[in-house]
Short mmCIF file of C-alpha atoms and ligand atoms in Angstrom, two decimals:
data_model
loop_
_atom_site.label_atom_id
_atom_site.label_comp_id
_atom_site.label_asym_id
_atom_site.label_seq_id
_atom_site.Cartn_x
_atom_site.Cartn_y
_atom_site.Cartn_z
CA UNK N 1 -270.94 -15.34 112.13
CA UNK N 2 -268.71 -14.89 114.86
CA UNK N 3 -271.62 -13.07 117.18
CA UNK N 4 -272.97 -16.34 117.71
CA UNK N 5 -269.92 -16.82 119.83
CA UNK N 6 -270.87 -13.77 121.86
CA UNK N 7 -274.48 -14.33 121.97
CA UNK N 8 -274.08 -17.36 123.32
CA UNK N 9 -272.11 -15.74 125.91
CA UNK N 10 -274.62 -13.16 126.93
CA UNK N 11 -277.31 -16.26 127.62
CA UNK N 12 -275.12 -18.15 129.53
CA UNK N 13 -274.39 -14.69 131.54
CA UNK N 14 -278.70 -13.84 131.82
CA UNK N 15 -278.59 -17.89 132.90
CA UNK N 16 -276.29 -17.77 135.80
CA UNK N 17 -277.52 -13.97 136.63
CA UNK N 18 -281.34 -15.87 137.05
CA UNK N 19 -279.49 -18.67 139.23
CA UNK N 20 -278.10 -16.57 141.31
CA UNK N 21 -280.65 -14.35 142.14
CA UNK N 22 -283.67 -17.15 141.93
CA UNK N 23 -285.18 -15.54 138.97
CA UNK N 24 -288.01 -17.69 137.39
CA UNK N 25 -288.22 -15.67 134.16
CA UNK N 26 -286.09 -13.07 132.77
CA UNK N 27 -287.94 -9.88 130.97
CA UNK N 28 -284.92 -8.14 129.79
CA UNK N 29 -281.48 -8.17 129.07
CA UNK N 30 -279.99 -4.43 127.98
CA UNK N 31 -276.66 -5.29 126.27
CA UNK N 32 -274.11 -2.05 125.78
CA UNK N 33 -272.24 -2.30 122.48
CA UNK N 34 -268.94 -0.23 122.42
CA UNK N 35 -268.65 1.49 119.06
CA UNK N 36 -264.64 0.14 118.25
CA UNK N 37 -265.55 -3.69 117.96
CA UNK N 38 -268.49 -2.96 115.72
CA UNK N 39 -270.69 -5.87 116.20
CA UNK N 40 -273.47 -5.82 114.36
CA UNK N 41 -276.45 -5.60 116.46
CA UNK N 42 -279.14 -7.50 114.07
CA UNK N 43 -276.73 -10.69 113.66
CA UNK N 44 -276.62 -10.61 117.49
CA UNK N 45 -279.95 -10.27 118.02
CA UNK N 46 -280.92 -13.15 116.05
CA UNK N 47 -278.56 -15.37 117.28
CA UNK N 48 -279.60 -14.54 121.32
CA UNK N 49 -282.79 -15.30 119.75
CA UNK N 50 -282.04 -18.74 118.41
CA UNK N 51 -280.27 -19.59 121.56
CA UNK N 52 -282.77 -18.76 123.83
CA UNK N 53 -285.37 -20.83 121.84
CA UNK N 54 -284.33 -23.77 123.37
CA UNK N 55 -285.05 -22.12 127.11
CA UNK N 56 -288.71 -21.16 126.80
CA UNK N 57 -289.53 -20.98 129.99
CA UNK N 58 -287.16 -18.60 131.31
CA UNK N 59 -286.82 -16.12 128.40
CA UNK N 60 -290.52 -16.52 127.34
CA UNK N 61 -291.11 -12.56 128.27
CA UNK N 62 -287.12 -11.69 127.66
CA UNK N 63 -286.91 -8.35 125.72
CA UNK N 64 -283.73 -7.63 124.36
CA UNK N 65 -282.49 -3.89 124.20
CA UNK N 66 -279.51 -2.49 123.07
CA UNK N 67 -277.37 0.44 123.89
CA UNK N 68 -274.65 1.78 121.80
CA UNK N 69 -271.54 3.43 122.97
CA UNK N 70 -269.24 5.60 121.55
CA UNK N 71 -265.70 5.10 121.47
CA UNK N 72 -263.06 7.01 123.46
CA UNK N 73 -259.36 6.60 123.11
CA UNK N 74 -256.59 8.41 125.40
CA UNK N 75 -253.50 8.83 124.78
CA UNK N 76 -251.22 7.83 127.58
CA UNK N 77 -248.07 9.65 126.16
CA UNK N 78 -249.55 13.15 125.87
CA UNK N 79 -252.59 12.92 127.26
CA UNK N 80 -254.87 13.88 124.38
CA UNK N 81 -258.46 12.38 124.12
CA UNK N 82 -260.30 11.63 120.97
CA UNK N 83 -263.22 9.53 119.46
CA UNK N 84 -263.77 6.37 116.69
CA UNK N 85 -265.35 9.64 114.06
CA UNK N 86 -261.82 11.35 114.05
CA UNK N 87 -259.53 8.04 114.84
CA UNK N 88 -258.25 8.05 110.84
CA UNK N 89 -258.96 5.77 108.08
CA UNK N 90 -259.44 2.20 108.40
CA UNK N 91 -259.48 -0.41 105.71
CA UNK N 92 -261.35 -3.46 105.78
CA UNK N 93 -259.03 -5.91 106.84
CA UNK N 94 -257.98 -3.28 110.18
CA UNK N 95 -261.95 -3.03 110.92
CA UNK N 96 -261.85 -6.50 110.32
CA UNK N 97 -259.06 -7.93 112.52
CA UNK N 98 -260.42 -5.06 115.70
CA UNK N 99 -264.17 -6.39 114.94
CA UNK N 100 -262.28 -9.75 116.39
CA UNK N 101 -260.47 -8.54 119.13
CA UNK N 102 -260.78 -4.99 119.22
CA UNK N 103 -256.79 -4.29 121.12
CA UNK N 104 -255.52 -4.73 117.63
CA UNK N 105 -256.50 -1.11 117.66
CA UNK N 106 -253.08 -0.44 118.49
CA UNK N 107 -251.54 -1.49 115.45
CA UNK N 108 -253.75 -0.01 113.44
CA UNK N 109 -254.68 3.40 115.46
CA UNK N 110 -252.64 5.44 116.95
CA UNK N 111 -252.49 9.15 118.82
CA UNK N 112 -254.23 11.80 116.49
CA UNK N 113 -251.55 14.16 118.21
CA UNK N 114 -248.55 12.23 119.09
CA UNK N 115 -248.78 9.65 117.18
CA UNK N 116 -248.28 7.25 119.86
CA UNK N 117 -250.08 3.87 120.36
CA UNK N 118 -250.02 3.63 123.56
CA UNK N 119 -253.31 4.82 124.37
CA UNK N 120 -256.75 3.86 126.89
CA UNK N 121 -259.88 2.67 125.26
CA UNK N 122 -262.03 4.31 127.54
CA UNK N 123 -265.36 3.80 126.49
CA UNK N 124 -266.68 1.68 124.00
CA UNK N 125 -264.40 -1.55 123.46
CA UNK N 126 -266.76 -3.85 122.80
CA UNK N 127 -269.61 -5.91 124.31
CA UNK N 128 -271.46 -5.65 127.63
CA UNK N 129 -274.06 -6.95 129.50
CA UNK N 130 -275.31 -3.53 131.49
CA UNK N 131 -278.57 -5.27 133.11
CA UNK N 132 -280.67 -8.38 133.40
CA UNK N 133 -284.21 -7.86 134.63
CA UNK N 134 -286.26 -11.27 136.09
CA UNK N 135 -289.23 -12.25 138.11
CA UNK N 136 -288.43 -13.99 141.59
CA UNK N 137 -289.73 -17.61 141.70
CA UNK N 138 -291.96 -18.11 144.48
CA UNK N 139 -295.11 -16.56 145.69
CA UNK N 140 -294.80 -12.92 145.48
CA UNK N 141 -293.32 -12.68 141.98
CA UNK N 142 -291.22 -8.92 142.48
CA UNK N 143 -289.26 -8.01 140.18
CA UNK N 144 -285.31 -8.10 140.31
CA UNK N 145 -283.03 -5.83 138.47
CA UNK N 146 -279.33 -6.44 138.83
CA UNK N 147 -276.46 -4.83 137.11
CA UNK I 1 -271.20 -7.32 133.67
CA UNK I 2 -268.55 -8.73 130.85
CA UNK I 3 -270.56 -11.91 129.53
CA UNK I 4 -267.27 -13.24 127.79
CA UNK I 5 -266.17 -14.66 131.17
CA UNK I 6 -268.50 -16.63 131.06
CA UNK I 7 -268.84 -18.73 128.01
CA UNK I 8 -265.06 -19.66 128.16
CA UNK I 9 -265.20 -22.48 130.09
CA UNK I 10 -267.72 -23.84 127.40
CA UNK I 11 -265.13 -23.22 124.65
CA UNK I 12 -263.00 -25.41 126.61
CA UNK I 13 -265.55 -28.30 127.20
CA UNK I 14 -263.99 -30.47 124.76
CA UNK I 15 -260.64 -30.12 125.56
CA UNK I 16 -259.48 -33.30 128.28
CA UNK I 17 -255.92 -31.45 129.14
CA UNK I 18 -254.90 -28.03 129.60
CA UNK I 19 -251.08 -27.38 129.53
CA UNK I 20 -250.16 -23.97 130.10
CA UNK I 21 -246.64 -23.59 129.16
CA UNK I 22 -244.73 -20.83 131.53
CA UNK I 23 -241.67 -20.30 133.68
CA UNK I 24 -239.82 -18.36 135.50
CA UNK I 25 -237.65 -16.34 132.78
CA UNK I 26 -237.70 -15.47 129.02
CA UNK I 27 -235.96 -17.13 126.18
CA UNK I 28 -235.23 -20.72 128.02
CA UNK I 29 -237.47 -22.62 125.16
CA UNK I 30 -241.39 -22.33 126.41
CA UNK I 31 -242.31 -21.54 122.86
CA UNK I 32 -240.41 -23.97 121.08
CA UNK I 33 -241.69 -26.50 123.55
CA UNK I 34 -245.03 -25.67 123.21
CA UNK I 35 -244.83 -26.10 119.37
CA UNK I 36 -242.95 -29.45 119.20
CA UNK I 37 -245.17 -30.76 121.67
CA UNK I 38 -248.16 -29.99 120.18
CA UNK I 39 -246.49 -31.33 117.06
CA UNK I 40 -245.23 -34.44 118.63
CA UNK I 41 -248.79 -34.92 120.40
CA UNK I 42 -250.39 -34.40 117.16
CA UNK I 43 -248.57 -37.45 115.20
CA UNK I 44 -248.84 -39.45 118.24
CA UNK I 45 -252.68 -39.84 117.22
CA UNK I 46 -254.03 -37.23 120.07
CA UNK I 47 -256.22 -34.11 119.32
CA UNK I 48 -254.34 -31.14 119.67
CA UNK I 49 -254.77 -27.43 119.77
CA UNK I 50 -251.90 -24.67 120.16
CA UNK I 51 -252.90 -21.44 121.50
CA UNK I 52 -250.18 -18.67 121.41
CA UNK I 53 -251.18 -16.26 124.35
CA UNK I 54 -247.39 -14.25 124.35
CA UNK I 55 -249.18 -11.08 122.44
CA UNK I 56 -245.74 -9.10 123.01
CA UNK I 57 -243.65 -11.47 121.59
CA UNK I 58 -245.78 -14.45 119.28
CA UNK I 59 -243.82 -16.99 117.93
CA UNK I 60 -245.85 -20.14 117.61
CA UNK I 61 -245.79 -19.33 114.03
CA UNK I 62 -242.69 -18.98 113.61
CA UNK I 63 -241.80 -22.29 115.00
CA UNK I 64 -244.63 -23.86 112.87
CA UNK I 65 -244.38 -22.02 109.72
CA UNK I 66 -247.42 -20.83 109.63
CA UNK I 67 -247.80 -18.74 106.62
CA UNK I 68 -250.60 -17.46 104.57
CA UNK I 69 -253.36 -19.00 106.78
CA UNK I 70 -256.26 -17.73 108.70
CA UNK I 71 -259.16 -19.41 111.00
CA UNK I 72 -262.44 -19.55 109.21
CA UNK I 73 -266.01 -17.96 111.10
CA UNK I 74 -268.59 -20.44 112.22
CA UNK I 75 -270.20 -19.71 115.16
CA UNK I 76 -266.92 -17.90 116.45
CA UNK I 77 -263.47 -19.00 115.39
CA UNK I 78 -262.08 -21.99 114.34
CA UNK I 79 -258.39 -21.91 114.30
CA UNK I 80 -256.46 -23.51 111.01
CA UNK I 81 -254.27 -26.67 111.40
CA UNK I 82 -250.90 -27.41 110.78
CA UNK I 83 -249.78 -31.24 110.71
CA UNK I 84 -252.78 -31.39 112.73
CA UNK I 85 -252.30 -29.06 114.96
CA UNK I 86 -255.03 -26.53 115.69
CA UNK I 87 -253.11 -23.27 115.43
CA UNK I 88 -254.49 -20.22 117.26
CA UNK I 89 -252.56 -16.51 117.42
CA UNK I 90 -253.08 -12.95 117.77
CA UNK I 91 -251.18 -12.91 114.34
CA UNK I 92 -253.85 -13.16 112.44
CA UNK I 93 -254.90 -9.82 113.49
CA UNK I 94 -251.99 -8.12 113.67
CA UNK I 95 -250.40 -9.27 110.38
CA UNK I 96 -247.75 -9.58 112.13
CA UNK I 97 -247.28 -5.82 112.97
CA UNK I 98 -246.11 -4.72 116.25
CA UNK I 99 -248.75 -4.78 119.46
CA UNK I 100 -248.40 -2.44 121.73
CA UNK I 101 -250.51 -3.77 124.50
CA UNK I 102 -250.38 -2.71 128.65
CA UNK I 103 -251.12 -5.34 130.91
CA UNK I 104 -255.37 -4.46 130.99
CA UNK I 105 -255.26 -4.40 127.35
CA UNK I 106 -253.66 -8.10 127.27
CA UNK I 107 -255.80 -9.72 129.68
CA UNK I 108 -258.89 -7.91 127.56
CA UNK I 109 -257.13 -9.65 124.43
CA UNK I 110 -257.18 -13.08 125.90
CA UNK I 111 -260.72 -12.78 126.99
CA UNK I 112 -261.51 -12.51 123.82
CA UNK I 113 -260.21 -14.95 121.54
CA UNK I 114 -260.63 -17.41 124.97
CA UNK I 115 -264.11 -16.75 124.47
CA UNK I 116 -264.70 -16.78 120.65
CA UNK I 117 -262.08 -19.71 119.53
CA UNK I 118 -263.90 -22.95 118.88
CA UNK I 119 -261.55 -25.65 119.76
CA UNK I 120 -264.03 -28.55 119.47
CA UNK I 121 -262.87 -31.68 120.41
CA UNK I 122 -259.44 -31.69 121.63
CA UNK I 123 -256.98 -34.28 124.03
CA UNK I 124 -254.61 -31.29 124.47
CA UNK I 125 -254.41 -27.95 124.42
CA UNK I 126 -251.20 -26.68 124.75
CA UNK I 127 -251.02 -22.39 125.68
CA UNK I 128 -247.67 -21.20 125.51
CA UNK I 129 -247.62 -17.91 127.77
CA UNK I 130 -245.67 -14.82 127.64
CA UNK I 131 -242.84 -14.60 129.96
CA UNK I 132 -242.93 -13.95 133.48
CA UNK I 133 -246.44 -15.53 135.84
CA UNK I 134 -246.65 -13.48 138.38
CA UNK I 135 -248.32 -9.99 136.86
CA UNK I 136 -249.98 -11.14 133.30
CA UNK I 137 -251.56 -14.25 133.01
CA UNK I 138 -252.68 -15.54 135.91
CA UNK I 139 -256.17 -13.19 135.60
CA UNK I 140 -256.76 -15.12 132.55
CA UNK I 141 -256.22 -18.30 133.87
CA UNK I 142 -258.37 -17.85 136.91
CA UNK I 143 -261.33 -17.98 133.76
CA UNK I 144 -259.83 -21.88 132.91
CA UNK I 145 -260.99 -24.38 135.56
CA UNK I 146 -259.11 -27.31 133.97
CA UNK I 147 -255.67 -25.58 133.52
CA UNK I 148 -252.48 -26.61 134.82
CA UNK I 149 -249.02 -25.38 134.46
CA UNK I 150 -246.21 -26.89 132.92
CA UNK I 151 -242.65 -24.77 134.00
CA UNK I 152 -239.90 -24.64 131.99
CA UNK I 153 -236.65 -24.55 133.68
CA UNK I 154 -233.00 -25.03 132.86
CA UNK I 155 -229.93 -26.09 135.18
CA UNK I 156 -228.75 -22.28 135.50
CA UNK I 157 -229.09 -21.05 138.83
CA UNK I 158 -230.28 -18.10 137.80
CA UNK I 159 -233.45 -19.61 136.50
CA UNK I 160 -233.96 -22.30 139.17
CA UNK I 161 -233.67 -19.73 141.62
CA UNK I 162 -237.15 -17.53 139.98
CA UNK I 163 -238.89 -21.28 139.10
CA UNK I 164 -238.98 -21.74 142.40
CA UNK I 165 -240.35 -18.41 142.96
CA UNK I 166 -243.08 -19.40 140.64
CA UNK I 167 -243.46 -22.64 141.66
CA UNK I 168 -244.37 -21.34 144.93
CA UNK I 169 -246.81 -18.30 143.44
CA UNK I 170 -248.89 -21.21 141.94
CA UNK I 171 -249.20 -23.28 144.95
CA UNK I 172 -250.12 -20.40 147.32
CA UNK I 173 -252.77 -19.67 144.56
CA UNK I 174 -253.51 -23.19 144.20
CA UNK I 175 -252.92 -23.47 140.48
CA UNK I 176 -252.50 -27.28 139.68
CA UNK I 177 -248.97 -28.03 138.69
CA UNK I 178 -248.52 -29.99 135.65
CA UNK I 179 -245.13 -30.61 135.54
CA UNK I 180 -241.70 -29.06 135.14
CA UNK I 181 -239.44 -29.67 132.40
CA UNK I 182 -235.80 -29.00 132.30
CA UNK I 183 -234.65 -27.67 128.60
CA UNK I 184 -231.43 -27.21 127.34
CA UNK I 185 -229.69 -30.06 129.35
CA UNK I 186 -225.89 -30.21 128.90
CA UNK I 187 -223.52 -33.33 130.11
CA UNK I 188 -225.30 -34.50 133.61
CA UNK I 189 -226.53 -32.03 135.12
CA UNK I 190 -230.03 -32.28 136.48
CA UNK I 191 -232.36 -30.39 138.26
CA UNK I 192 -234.62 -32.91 139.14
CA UNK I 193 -234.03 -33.55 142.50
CA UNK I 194 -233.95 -29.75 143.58
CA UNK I 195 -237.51 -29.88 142.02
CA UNK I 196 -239.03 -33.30 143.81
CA UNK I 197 -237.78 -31.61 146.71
CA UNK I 198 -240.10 -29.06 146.36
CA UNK I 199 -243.13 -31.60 146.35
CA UNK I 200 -243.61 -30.77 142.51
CA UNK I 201 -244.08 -33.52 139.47
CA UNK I 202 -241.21 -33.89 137.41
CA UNK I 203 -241.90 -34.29 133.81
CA UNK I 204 -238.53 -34.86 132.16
CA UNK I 205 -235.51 -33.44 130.39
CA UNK I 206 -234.44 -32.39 126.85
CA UNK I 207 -231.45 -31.74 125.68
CA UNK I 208 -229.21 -29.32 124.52
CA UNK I 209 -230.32 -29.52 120.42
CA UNK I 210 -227.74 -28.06 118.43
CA UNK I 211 -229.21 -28.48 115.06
CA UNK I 212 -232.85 -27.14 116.30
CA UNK I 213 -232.38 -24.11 114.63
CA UNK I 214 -232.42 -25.92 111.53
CA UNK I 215 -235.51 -27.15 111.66
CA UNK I 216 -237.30 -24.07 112.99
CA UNK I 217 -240.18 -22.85 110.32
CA UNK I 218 -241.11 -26.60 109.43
CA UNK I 219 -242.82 -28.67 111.09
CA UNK I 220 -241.64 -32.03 109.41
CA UNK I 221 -238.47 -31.86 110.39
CA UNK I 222 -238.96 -30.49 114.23
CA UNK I 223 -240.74 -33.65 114.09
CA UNK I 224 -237.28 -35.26 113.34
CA UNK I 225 -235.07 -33.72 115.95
CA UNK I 226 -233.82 -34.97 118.75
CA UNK I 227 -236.12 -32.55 120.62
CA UNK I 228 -239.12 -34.40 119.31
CA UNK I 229 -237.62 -37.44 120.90
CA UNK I 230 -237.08 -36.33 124.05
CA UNK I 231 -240.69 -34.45 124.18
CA UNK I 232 -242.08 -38.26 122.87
CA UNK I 233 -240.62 -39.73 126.10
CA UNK I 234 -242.29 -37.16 128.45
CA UNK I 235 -245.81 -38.02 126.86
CA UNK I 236 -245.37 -41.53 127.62
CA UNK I 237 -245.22 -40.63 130.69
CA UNK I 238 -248.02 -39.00 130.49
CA UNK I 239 -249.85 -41.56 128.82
CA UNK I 240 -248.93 -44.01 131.87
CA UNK I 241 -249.36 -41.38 134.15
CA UNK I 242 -245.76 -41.29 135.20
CA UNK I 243 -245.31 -37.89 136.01
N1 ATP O 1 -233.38 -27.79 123.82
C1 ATP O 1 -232.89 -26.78 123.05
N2 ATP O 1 -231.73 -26.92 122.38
C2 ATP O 1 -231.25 -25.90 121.65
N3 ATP O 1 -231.85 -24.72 121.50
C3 ATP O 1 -233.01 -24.52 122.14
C4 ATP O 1 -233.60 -25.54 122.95
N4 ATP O 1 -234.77 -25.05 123.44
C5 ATP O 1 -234.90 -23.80 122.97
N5 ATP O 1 -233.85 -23.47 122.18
C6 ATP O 1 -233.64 -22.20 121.48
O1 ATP O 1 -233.68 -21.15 122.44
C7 ATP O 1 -234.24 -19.97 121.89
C8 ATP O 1 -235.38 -19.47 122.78
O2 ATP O 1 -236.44 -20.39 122.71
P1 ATP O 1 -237.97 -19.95 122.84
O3 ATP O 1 -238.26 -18.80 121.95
O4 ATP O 1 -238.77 -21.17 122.69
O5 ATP O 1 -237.97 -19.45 124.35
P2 ATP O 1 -239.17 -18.75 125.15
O6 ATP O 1 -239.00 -19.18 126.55
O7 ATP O 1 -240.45 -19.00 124.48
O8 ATP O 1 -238.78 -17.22 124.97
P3 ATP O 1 -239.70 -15.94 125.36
O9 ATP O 1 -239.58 -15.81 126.83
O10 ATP O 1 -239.04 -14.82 124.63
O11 ATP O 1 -241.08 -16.23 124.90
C9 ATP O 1 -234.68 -20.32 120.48
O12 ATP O 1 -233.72 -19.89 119.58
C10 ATP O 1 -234.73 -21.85 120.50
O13 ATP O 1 -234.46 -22.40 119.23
MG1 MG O 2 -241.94 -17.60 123.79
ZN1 ZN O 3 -250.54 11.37 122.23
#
């Protein structure tokens, strides 16, 4: 379960975000999961769960939402964009080893024209905290959204 | 918001001393340095991890002869040992294959196993960086708050004259310095006085080893050149806080 690593990371992130801002309570984190790493959203879930157990009073009314994004890949060389559906054939060990650290994508991908792999991942690498929404401590309790 | 950033300096909690092993040019021994003092460290009695972070050109395994191994998954990654040694690499992934990685694509890299490898309780840990300081790894480093860099330097002028270069990049940026070492020391010349003129810790000298190459792939015998000597007098040093 190597998502635990990353949920863990995501807390910490909602954590300082509610420091910084003077949130009392957090009521939801929206995390953006790029299609290429492939993390699987259920393991996550439960382990941002777990973790935020131990934090009850600021995570009390957290809801946590998810957003997936597609991949997009451009080639540098030629120019040519294209997306995770028509990227070729991976076996498991290659979904494997990019599920870990997804820039092993250019060993293992390359240019559906060109056949370079020297190419962008534009969209969808991996994970991403796009919002955390909180409550302001103190009297008038508005609501904060920060990005 | 990338929330990887921000759970590495909790990877690192249990790590007492960062070394980050750099310099001013390629090929003057900061990989084979890294390894034998993460070896050397290791039989010493310390905890000690070895994180390869040159992506274009690994060769901590090389050095250790690390072959057929691969970290385990429990609650992120926790890198295999050899002789001790907590062994991390972008090898694992790559089998070995050729990366073709641009500088955003590195640091992204980095991030990642920075923020997913769990080091657990370490005295060292030793990073042995990809040539060059300037351009690539100082965005990573900027993540590490207990970091310091060790140089590697020889007597050539050549490389003295872009150490200095980087010595001075890392004090304008206020990276702590660690310590230089001066590899591949023939007869008597030194280098250390240029560097305490600078107002930067010494850390020693190792000499020229011709029969390093022999030992390269195995970590016993490293342990058994006169390499491994020298790097056993510079953490004394250490350990009396000499440097
Ligand atoms: N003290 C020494 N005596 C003899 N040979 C040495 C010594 N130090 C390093 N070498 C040799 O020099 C070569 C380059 O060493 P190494 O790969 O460690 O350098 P590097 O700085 O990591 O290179 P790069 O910049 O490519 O990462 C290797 O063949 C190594 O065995
Ligand atoms: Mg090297
Ligand atoms: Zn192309």
């Amino acid at each position: 379960m190597h998502e635990w690593a990353l949920a863990e990371a995501v807390v910490l992130t909602a954590e300082k975000v509610a420091k910084e801002q003077g949130l009392g309570a957090i009521q939801g984190i929206t995390i953006k999961l790029g299609q290429l790493q492939q993390i699987e959203k259920n393991i996550l879930k439960f382990a941002i769960r777990e973790i935020i157990q131990h934090q009850r009073s600021l995570f009390k009314k957290a809801k946590i939402r998810f957003q997936n994004e597609k991949a997009v890949f451009k080639c540098r060389n030629c120019g040519r964009k294209w997306n995770f559906a028509n990227a070729g054939k991976l076996n498991f060990k290659e979904s494997e080893a990019i599920h870990f650290v997804p820039e092993v994508a250019h060993v293992f991908m390359s240019c559906p024209q060109c056949k370079s792999p020297d190419f962008e991942i534009i969209k969808g690498r991996g994970i991403w905290v796009d919002s955390i929404v909180g409550e302001k401590e103190g009297p008038d309790g508005s609501e904060n959204k920060c990005h | 918001m990338d929330p990887r950033i921000n759970v590495i300096n909790k990877r690192l909690a249990g790590v007492k001393k960062i070394i980050a092993v750099s310099g001013g040019k390629g090929g003057i021994g900061k990989s084979t340095f890294s390894a034998v003092l993460a070896l050397t460290l290791s039989k010493a009695g310390y905890k000690v991890g070895l994180m390869d972070l040159d992506f274009w050109g690994p060769s901590g395994h090389v050095l250790l002869g690390a072959q057929g191994i691969s970290p385990v998954e429990d609650k992120g990654i926790v890198p295999p040992q050899i002789n001790g040694v907590k062994f991390m690499s972008i090898i694992y992934y790559t089998e070995d294959k050729t990366l073709a990685l641009r500088r955003a694509g590195f640091d992204q890299a980095a991030i990642e196993l920075l923020a997913v490898t769990q080091w657990g309780a370490l005295d060292y840990l030793i990073m042995d960086m990809p040539p060059g300081v300037g351009d690539v790894t100082l965005d990573v480093i900027r993540f590490m708050e207990k970091v310091k860099f060790c140089i590697i330097t020889t007597h050539s002028k050549v490389v003295m004259e872009t150490v200095k270069k980087t010595l001075n990049i890392l004090k304008q940026l206020k990276i702590p310095i660690f310590g230089v070492v001066q590899n591949m020391k023939e007869k008597n010349l030194s280098v250390e006085m240029q560097i305490k003129r600078l107002h930067v810790p010494f850390w020693g000298k190792i000499d020229f080893d011709a029969e390093l190459e022999g030992a390269i792939g195995d970590p016993k015998k490293l342990l058994e050149t006169k390499f491994s000597k020298n790097v056993n007098k510079l953490i004394h040093k250490d350990s009396r806080n000499h440097i």
